[in-house]
XYZ file of C-alpha atoms in Angstrom:
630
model
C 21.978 -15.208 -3.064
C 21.824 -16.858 -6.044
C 17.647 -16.040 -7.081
C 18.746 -11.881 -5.677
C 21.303 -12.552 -8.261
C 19.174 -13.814 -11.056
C 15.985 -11.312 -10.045
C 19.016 -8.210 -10.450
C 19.875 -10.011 -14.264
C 16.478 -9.582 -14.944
C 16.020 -6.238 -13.745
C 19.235 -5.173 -15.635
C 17.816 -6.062 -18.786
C 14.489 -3.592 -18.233
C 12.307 -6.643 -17.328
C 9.668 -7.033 -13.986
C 10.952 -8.965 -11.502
C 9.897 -10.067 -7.983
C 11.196 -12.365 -5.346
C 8.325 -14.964 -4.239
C 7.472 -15.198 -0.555
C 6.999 -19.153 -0.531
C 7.814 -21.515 1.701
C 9.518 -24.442 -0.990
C 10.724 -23.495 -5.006
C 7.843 -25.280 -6.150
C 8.432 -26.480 -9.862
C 11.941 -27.065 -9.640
C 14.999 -29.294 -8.937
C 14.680 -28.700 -5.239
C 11.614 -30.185 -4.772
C 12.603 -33.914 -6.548
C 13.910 -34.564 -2.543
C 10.358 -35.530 -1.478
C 8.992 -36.459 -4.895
C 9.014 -40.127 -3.593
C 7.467 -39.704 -0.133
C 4.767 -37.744 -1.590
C 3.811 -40.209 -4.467
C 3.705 -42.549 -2.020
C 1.113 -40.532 -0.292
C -1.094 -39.643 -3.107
C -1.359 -42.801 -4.430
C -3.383 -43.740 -0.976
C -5.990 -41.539 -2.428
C -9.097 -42.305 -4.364
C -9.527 -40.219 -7.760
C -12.493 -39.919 -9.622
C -13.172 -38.652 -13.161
C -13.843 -34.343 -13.265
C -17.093 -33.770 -13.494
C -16.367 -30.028 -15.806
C -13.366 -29.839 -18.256
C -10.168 -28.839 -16.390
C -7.389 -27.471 -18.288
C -4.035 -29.048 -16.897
C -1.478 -26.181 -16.144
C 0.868 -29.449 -16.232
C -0.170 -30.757 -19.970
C -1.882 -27.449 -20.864
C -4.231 -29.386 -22.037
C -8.041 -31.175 -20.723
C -7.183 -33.666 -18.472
C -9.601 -37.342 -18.557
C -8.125 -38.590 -15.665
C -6.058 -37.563 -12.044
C -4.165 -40.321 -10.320
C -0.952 -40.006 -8.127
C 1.428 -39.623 -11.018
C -0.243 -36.441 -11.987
C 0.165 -34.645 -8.768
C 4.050 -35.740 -8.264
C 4.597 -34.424 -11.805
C 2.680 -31.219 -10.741
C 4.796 -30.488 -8.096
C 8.161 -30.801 -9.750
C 7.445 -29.645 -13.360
C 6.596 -25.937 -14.916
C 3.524 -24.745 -14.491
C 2.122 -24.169 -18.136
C -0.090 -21.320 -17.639
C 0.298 -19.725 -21.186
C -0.228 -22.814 -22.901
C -3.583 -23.967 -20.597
C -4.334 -20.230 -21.539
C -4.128 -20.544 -24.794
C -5.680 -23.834 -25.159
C -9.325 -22.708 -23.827
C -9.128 -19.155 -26.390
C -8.306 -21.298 -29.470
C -11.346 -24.254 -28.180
C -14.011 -20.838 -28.746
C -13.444 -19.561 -24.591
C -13.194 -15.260 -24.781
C -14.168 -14.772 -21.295
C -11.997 -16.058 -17.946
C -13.237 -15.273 -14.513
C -10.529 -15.543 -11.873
C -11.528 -17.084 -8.378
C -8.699 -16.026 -5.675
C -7.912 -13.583 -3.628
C -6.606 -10.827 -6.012
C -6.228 -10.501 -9.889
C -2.869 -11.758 -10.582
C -3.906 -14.109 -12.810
C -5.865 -11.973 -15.113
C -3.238 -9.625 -15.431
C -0.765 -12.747 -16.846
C -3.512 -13.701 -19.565
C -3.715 -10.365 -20.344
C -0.456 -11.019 -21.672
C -1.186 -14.405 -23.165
C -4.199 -14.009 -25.592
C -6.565 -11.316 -26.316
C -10.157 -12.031 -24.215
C -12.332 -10.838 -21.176
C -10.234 -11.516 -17.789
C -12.205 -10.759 -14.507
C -10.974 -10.921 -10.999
C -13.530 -11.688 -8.913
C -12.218 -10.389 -5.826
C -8.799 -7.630 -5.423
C -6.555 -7.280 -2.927
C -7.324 -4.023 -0.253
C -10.630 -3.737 -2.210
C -14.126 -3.997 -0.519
C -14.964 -8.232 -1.125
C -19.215 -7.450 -2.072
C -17.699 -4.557 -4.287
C -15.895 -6.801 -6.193
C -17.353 -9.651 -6.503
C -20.181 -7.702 -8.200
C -18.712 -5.318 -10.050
C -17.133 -8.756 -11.574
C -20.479 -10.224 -11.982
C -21.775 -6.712 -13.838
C -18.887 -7.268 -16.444
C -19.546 -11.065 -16.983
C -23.284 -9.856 -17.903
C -22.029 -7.150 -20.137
C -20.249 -8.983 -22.123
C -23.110 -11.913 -22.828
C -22.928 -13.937 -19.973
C -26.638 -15.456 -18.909
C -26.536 -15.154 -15.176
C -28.890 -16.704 -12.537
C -29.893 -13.607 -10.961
C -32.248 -15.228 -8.699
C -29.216 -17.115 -7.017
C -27.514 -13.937 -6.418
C -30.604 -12.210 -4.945
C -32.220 -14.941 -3.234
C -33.570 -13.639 0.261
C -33.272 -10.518 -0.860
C -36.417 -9.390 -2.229
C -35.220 -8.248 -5.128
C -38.037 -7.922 -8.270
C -37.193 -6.648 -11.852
C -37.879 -3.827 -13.107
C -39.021 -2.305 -16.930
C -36.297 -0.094 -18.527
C -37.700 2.867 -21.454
C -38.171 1.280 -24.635
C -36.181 4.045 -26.097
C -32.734 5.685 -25.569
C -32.645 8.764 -23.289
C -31.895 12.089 -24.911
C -28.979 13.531 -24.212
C -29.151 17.723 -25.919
C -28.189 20.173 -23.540
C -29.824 23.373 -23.511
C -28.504 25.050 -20.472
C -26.969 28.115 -20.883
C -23.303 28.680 -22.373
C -21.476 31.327 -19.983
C -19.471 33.941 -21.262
C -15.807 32.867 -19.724
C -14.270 36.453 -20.927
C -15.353 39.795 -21.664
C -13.565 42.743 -22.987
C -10.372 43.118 -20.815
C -9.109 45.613 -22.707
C -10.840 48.715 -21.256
C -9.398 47.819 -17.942
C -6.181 48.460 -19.513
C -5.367 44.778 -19.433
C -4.409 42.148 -22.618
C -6.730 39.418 -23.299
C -5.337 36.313 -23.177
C -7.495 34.631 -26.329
C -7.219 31.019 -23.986
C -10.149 28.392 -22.703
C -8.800 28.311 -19.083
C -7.137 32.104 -19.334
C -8.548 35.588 -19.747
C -6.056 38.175 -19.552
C -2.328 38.905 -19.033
C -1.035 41.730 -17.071
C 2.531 43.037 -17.539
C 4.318 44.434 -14.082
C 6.351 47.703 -14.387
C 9.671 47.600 -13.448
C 9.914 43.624 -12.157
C 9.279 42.281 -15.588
C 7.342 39.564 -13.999
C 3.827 38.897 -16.390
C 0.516 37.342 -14.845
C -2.207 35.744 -16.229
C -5.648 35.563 -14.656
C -8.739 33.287 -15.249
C -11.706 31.502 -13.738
C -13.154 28.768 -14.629
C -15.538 26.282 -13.627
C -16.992 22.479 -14.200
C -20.173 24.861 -15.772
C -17.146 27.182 -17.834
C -15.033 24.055 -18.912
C -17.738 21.158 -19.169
C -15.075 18.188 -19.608
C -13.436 19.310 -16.058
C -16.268 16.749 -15.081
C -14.822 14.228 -17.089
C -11.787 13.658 -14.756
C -12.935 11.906 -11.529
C -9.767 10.530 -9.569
C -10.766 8.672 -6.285
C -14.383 10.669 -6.303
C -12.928 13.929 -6.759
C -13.076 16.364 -10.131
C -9.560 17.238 -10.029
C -7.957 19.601 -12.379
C -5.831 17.610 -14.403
C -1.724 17.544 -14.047
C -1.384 18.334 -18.131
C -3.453 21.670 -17.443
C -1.135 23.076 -15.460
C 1.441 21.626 -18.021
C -1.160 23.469 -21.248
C -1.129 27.135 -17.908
C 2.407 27.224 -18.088
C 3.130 27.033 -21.957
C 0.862 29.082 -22.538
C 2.365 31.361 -19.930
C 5.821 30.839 -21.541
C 4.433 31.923 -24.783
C 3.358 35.002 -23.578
C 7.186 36.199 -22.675
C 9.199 33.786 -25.719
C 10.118 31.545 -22.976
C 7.798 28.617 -24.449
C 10.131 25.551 -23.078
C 9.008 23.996 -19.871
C 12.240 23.095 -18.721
C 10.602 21.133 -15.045
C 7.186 21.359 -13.613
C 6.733 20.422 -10.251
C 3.408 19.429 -9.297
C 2.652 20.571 -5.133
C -1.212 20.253 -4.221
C -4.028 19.201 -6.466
C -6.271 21.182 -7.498
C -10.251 20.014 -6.615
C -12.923 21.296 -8.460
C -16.548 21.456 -6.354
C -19.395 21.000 -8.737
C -20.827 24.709 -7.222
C -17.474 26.394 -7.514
C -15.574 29.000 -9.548
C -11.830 28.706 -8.842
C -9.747 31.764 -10.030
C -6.050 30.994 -11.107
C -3.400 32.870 -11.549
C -0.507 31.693 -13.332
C 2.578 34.328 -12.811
C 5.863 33.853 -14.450
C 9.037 35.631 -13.088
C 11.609 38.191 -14.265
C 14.331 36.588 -16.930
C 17.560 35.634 -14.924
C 20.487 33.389 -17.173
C 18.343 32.567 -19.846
C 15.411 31.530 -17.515
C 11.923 32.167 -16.179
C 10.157 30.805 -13.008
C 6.657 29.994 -13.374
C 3.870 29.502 -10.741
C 0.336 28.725 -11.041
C -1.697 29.615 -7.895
C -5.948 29.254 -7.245
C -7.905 31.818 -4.748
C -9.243 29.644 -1.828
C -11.380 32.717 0.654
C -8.788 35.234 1.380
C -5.770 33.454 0.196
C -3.559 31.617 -2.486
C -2.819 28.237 -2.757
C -0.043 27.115 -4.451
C -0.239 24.224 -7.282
C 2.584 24.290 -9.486
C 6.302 25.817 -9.668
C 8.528 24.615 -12.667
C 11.097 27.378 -14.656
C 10.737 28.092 -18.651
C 13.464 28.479 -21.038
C 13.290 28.931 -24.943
C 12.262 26.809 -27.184
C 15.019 24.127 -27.963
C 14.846 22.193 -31.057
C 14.190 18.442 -30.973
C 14.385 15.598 -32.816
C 12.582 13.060 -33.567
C 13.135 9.780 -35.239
C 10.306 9.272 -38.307
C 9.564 5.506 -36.958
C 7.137 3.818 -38.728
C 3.569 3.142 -37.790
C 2.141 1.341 -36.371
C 5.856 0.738 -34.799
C 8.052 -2.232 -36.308
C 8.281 -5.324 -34.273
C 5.451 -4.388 -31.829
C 2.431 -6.331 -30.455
C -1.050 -4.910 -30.524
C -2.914 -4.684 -27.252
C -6.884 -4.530 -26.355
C -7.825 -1.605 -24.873
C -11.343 -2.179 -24.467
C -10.864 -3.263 -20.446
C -8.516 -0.019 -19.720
C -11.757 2.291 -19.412
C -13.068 -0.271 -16.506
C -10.069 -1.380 -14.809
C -9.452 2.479 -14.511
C -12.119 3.027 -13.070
C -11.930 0.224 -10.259
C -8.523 1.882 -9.588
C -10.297 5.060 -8.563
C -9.762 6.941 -12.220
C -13.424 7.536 -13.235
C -12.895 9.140 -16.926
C -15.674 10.642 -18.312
C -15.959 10.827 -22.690
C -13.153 13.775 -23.084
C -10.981 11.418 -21.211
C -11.377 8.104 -22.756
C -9.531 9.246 -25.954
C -7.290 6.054 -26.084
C -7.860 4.098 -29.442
C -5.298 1.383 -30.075
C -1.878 0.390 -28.399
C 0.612 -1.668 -28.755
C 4.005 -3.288 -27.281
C 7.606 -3.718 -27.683
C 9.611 -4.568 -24.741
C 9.062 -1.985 -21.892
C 7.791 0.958 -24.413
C 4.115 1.179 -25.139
C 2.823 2.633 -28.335
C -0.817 4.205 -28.252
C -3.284 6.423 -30.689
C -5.606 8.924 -28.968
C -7.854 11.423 -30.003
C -9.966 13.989 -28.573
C -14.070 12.923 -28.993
C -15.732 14.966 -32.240
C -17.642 17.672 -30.005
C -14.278 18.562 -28.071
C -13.078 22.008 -28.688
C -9.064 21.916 -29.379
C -9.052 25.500 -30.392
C -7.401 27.949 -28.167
C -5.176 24.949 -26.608
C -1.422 24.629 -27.590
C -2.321 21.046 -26.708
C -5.984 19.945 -24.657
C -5.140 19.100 -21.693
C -7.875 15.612 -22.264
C -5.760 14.525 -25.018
C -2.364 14.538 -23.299
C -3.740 12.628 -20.557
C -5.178 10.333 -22.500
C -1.752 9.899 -23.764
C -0.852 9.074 -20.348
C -3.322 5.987 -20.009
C -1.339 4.060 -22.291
C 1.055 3.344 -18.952
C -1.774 1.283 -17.370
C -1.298 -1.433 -20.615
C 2.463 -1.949 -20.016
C 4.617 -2.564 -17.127
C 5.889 0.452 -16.596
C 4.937 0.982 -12.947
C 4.388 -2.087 -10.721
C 0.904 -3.432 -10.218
C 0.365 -3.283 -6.749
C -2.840 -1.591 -7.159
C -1.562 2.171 -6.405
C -3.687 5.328 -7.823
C -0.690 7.204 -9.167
C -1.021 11.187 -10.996
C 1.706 12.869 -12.317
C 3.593 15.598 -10.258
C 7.026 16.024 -11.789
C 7.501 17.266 -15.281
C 11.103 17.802 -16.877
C 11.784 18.742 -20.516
C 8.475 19.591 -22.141
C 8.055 21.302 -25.799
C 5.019 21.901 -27.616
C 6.046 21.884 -31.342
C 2.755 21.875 -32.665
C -0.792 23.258 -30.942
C -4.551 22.407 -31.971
C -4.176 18.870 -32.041
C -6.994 16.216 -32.339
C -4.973 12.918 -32.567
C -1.807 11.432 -31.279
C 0.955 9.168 -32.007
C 2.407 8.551 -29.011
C 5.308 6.689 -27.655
C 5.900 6.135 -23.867
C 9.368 4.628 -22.369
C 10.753 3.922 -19.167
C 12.652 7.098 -17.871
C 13.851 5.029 -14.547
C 11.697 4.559 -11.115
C 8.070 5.663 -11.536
C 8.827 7.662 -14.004
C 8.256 7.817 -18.213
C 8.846 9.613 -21.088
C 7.039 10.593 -23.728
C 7.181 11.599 -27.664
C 3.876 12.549 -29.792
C 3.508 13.247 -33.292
C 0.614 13.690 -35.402
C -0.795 11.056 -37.522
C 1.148 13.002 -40.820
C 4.458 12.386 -38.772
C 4.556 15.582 -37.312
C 5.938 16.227 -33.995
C 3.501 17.834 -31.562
C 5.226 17.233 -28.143
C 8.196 15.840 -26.503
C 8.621 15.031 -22.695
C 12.012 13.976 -21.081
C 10.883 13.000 -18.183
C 7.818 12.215 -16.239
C 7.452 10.828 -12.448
C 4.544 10.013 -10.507
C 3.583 9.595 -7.245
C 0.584 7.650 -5.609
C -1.981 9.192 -3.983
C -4.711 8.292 -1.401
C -8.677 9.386 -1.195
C -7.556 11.228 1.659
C -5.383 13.707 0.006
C -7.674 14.697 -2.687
C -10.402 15.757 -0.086
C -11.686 19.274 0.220
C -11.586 21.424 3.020
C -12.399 24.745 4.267
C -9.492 27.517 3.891
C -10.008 28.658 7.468
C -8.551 25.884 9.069
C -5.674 25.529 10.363
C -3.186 22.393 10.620
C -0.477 20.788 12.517
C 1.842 18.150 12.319
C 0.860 15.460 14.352
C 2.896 11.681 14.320
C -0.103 8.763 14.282
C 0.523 5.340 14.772
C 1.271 3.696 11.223
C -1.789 1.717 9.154
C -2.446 -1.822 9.773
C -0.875 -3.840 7.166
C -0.620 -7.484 6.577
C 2.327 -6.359 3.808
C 6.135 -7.229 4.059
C 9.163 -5.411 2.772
C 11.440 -8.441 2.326
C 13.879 -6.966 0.041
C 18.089 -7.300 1.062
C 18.931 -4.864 3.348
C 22.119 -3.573 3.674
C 24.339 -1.673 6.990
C 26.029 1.611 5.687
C 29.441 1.172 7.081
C 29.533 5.118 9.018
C 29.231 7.191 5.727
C 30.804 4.911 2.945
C 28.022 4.894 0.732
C 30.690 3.313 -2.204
C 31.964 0.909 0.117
C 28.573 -1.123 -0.292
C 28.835 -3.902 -2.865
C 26.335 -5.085 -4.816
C 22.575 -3.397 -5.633
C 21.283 -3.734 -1.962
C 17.103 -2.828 -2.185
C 18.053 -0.634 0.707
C 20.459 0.829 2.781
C 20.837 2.063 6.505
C 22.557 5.110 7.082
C 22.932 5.841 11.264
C 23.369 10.174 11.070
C 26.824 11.188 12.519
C 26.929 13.048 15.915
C 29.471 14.815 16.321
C 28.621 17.324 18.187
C 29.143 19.901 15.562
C 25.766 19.769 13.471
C 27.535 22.027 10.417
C 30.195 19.143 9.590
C 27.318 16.383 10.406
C 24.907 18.056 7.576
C 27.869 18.171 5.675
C 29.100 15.023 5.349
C 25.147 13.096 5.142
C 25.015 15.982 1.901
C 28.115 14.098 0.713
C 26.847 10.687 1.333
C 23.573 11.707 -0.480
C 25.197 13.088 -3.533
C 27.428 9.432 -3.393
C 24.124 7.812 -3.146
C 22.349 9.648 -6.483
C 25.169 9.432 -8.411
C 25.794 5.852 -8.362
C 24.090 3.665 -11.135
C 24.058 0.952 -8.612
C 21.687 2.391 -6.625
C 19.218 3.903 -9.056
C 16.135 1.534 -7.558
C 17.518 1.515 -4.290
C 16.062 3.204 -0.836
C 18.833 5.144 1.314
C 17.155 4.604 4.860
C 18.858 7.390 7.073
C 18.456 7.124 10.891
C 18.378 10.237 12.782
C 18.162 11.762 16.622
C 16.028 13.546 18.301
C 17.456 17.047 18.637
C 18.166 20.073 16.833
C 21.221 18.843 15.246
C 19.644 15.444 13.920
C 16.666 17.783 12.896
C 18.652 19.620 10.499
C 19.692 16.562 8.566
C 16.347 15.238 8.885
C 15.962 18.732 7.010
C 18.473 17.865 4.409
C 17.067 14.689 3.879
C 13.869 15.745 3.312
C 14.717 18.054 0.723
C 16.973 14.856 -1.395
C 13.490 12.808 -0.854
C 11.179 16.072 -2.831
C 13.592 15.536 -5.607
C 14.703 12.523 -6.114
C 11.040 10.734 -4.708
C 11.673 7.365 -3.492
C 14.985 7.554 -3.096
C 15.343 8.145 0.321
C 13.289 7.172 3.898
C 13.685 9.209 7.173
C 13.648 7.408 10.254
C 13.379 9.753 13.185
C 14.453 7.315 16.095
C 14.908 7.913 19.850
C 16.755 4.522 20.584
C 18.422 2.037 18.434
C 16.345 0.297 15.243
C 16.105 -3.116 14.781
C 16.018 -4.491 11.853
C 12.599 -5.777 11.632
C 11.527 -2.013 12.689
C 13.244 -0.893 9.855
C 11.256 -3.014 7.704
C 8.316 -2.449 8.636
C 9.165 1.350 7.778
C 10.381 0.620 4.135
C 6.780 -1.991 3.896
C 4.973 1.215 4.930
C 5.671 3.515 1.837
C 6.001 6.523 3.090
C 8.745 9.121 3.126
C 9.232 9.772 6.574
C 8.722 8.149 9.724
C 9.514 7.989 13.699
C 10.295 5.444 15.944
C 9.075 6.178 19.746
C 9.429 3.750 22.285
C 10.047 0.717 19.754
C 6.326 2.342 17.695
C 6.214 2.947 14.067
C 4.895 6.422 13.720
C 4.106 8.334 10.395
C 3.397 12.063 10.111
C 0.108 13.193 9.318
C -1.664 16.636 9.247
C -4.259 17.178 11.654
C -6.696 20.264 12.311
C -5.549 22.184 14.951
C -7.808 23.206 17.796
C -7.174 25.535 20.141
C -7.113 24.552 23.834
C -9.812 25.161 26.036
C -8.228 27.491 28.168
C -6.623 29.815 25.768
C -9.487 31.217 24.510
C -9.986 34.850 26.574
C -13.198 35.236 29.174
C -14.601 38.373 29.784
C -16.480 39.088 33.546
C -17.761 41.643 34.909
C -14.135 42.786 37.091
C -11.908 41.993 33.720
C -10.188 45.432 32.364
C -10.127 45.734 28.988
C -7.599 47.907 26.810
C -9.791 49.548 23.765
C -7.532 51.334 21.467
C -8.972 53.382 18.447
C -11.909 53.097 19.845
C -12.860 57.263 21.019
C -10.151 58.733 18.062
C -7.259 58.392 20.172
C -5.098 57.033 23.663
C-alpha cells in the first residue's frame, strides 16, 4: 500500500512512474535483514583483480578491487547509475552499448549525458535483427569492428564500393496534378493535394475533389510507418482546413481519425473531402478515398469559425529548459517501424522542461510549402518531438495520431517551427507553433493517439468481404499487475482511492432500457471523476440481447474516451486472474468462453460450400428481362 501510495504522489506531480515486479526491494532498508548471512557467504569466495575497467554503480567510480564487503554494500545501498554514467563521458567514453535483454538502460543515459546509447537486443524484436542493426550503428559512428568474428563460417568476402558519390537528379517527368476545371463548370481549388470544389444546390453542402499519387506528391514516399506509405494524419488535418476555408468555417473544432489511408507505389487514390450544410454555428466535415466501386471513409471531425487565440511570447530557446540530442531520433524511429524519408526528418533541435518538450523543425530547402495552409511534413515533424520526452510510455508501441480537438491555422506557408508540446492527459498532447519571428502559426488543444500494429496498415482488395470472428488472444509473457478494484453494483463514487482499474458486473434486470440506463450513468460517474482520469472501467457483460446493448453503449464511451474503458463479454463468472489477463492484453474488447480469453478480429468471409447455386441439366431456371418481357 504504501509504494501504490508513493507511485500515485509521483504520478500526481506529472512524473513516470512504475511499480517493479521483483521479488525483494533491493537497495533499501528491507534488505539489511540478511545483510549478515550473506556477507558471511561471500566472503567464502575467491576474488580476483578485473581484468577491463568496471565502473562501480556502488562508488560510481573504477573499482581496483571486489571482496565480500563490496557485494553486501551492493545489495543494500543505491545503485549510482547517473554518476557511473557520468564518470565514463567525462574520462573521453561517447559511445555505450547495452548488453541485456531490452534497452532500458539506454533510454536512462539518454537522460544522464549526451552520447551514443545502443541496445543490443529489444524486447518483442527479432534477436539477429537487433543485435546487428546495433553492430551497424557502433560502426557508423567510428567503432573498428572485427568483421571476420561476426562472419566467420559464413563465407562472407568484401566487396569495392564507387569511388565517387552516386548522382541523385531526377529527370522523370513532372505530371500535371490539375487542369482547367473551370470549363466543366467547376472552381479550382489552387491546392497540392486538391483540384476543384463543387458547390451543391439547395443542401449547401461543398465538395472538394483530388487525386494524387506517390508520382503526384513525391514526399508521400517519405512516410513509411511499419512498411507501409501511409498518408499522413496532419493531411487530413491540412484536407479539412483547407475545406473549412472554402465555406469561412476555417476552425477544426475535432478530427477524428477512422482508417488509414495506404498509398501503393502504382496507385492513384482519388479523395473527396465534403463538408456539410451550416447547423448552430457548425459544419461537419468528411474526407473519403475511391477504393473500385466504393468509398472509404478516413476522417469525420466538425468546423467552426475561426476563434482567436492566444499565445504567450515565451522566450527562445525556452527559459529553464535542457537541450536534447536529436541525432538518434531518425534511427530509433525507424527501429520502431517509422521509416521517415528527407521531407520527414525536419526535426532540428529540442529541448526539456519537466513533461513539455520544446523542438525547431523545418521543411528541407527543395520542399514546396506553397499552396499548404501548413505542409503536412512539417507538422509531423512537429510531432516527433514526443519520441524525446516522456510523454507516452516506452513500452515499444508504434503509435499515429487519430483524434484531433481544437486546431487553428493562424498563419499558412510556413518553413520553420517553434513548437511546444505538453501533456494533454492519457496518450494524448498538445501543441502550440509559432514562427521563428514569434508569430503564431498553429495551435492544437488536444491530440490522442492510438497504437497500431503491421497488421492494420495492410492493403487489401475492396471486393472482399469481412466478418467478425472472436480468436483466441496472442501469446504473451506480459502481466497487468496494477490494483484492481470490485465496483460495488453501480457505485462508481463509492470507490476510494485511484484504483488502475475497476470491475463493473452489468445489471440484469430484466428490463434492458433501465439496465443501459443506469451503466450510461455509471459511465458518465466514471469520466467525470478526476480520480479516475488514468484509470480502466472493466465492465462485465452477458451473453444476450440485453447485455449486447450495453456492450453497445460501452463501446461507444471506449471510441471517445480511448482507454478508458474494457468490455468483457463473459458467459460465466470472471476470475480475477482472467480479468487480468484481459487488461495485460490491450485491447478494447474481449470475451470470455468457457474460462478462454478471446479478442475480436476481422476475418474474410467465405461463403460455404453449399450455398453457392448448381445448375444440371433437370434445374428450372426463372430468366426475367431476358425476351422484353414476363
Amino acid at each position: 500500500a504504501a509504494v501504490d501510495a508513493l507511485v500515485e504522489e509521483w504520478k500526481g506531480q506529472g512524473r513516470r512512474a512504475r511499480r517493479l515486479s521483483v521479488s525483494h526491494a533491493f537497495h533499501s532498508a528491507l534488505m539489511e535483514p540478511m545483510l549478515a548471512e550473506f556477507g558471511v557467504i561471500t566472503a567464502e569466495l575467491e576474488y580476483q583483480r578485473p581484468q577491463l575497467a568496471v565502473v562501480s554503480n556502488v562508488t560510481g567510480a573504477v573499482i581496483e578491487q571486489f571482496d565480500a564487503e563490496y557485494w553486501v554494500r551492493h545489495v543494500r545501498q543505491a545503485v549510482r547509475f547517473a554518476d557511473s554514467v557520468a564518470y565514463m563521458a567525462d574520462a573521453g567514453v561517447s559511445r555505450f552499448l547495452e548488453l541485456g535483454p531490452d534497452g532500458v538502460l539506454s533510454g536512462m543515459g539518454q537522460q544522464c549525458v549526451d552520447a551514443l546509447f545502443v541496445p543490443a537486443l529489444r524486447r518483442d524484436r527479432d534477436e539477429p535483427q537487433s543485435l546487428l542493426t546495433a553492430i551497424g550503428r557502433l560502426w557508423e559512428s567510428g567503432i573498428d569492428l572485427d568483421w571476420t568474428a561476426l562472419y566467420a563460417g559464413r563465407d562472407g568476402q568484401t566487396v569495392d564500393l564507387p569511388t565517387y558519390p552516386f548522382q541523385h537528379d531526377h529527370y522523370w517527368l513532372r505530371l500535371a496534378t490539375t487542369g482547367d476545371v473551370t470549363s466543366a463548370g467547376i472552381t479550382a481549388a489552387d491546392h497540392p493535394l486538391l483540384a476543384a470544389v463543387v458547390a451543391l444546390p439547395k443542401s449547401g453542402e461543398v465538395v472538394l475533389t483530388g487525386r494524387i499519387s506517390t508520382g503526384t506528391v513525391p514526399w508521400l514516399r517519405d512516410h513509411t510507418v511499419l512498411g507501409s506509405v501511409l498518408f499522413p494524419g496532419t493531411g487530413f488535418v491540412e484536407l479539412a482546413i483547407r475545406a473549412g476555408d472554402e465555406v469561412g468555417h476555417g476552425h477544426l473544432e475535432e478530427l477524428t481519425l477512422q482508417a488509414p489511408l495506404v498509398i501503393a507505389d502504382d496507385d492513384a487514390v482519388v479523395l473527396r473531402v465534403v463538408v456539410g450544410a451550416e447547423s448552430g454555428g457548425r459544419r461537419s466535415v468528411t474526407i473519403y478515398s475511391q477504393s473500385g466501386d466504393g468509398w472509404i471513409g478516413h476522417a469525420t471531425g466538425l468546423l467552426t469559425q475561426v476563434r482567436a487565440t492566444a499565445l504567450a511570447d515565451t522566450q527562445w530557446p525556452p527559459a529553464g529548459a535542457r537541450a536534447i540530442a536529436v541525432d538518434d531520433l531518425y534511427p530509433n524511429a525507424a527501429e520502431q517501424g517509422f521509416a521517415y524519408g528527407p521531407a520527414f526528418r525536419g526535426l532540428r533541435a529540442a529541448w526539456r522542461r519537466g513533461t513539455d518538450v520544446f523542438a525547431e523543425v523545418s521543411l528541407p530547402e527543395d520542399a514546396e510549402a506553397g499552396g499548404y495552409g501548413l505542409h503536412p511534413a512539417l507538422l509531423d515533424a512537429a510531432l516527433h518531438a514526443i519520441g524525446l520526452g516522456e510523454l507516452f510510455p516506452d513500452d515499444g508501441k508504434a503509435r499515429l495520431p487519430f483524434a484531433w480537438n481544437g486546431v487553428t491555422l493562424h498563419a499558412a506557408g510556413a518553413t520553420h517551427l517553434r513548437v511546444h508540446l505538453s501533456p494533454a492527459g492519457g496518450d494524448a498532447i498538445a501543441l502550440t507553433a509559432t514562427d521563428p519571428s514569434g508569430v503564431p502559426v498553429v495551435v492544437i488543444d488536444e491530440l490522442a493517439f492510438r497504437a497500431v500494429s503491421a497488421g492494420q496498415l495492410e492493403t487489401r482488395p475492396a471486393e472482399h468481404l469481412y466478418r467478425l470472428d472472436w480468436t483466441a488472444g496472442p501469446a504473451s509473457d506480459a502481466e497487468w499487475d496494477g490494483t484492481l478494484v470490485h465496483v460495488d453494483g453501480l457505485d462508481v463514487d463509492g470507490l476510494t482511492g485511484s484504483p488502475d482499474a475497476a470491475v463493473l458486473t452489468a445489471p440484469d434486470s430484466g428490463s434492458p432500457a433501465a439496465d443501459v440506463t443506469a451503466v450510461l450513468a455509471a459511465a458518465q460517474h466514471w469520466l467525470a471523476d478526476h480520480r479516475f482520469a488514468s484509470s480502466r472501467l472493466v465492465v462485465v457483460t452477458g451473453t444476450d440481447p440485453g447485455q449486447a446493448a450495453i456492450a453497445g453503449l460501452v463501446r461507444s464511451a471506449e471510441n471517445e474516451s480511448p482507454g478508458r474503458f474494457l468490455i468483457v463479454a463473459a458467459d460465466a463468472p470472471v476470475p480475477d486472474g482472467l480479468l487480468r489477463a484481459a487488461l495485460a492484453a490491450g485491447e478494447p474488447e474481449v470475451a470470455v468462453r468457457d474460462g478462454a480469453l478471446l479478442v475480436p478480429r476481422l476475418v474474410r468471409a467465405v461463403p460455404a460450400a453449399d450455398s453457392v447455386p448448381v445448375f444440371g441439366a433437370d434445374s428450372v431456371v426463372l430468366v426475367t428481362g431476358g425476351t422484353g418481357g414476363l
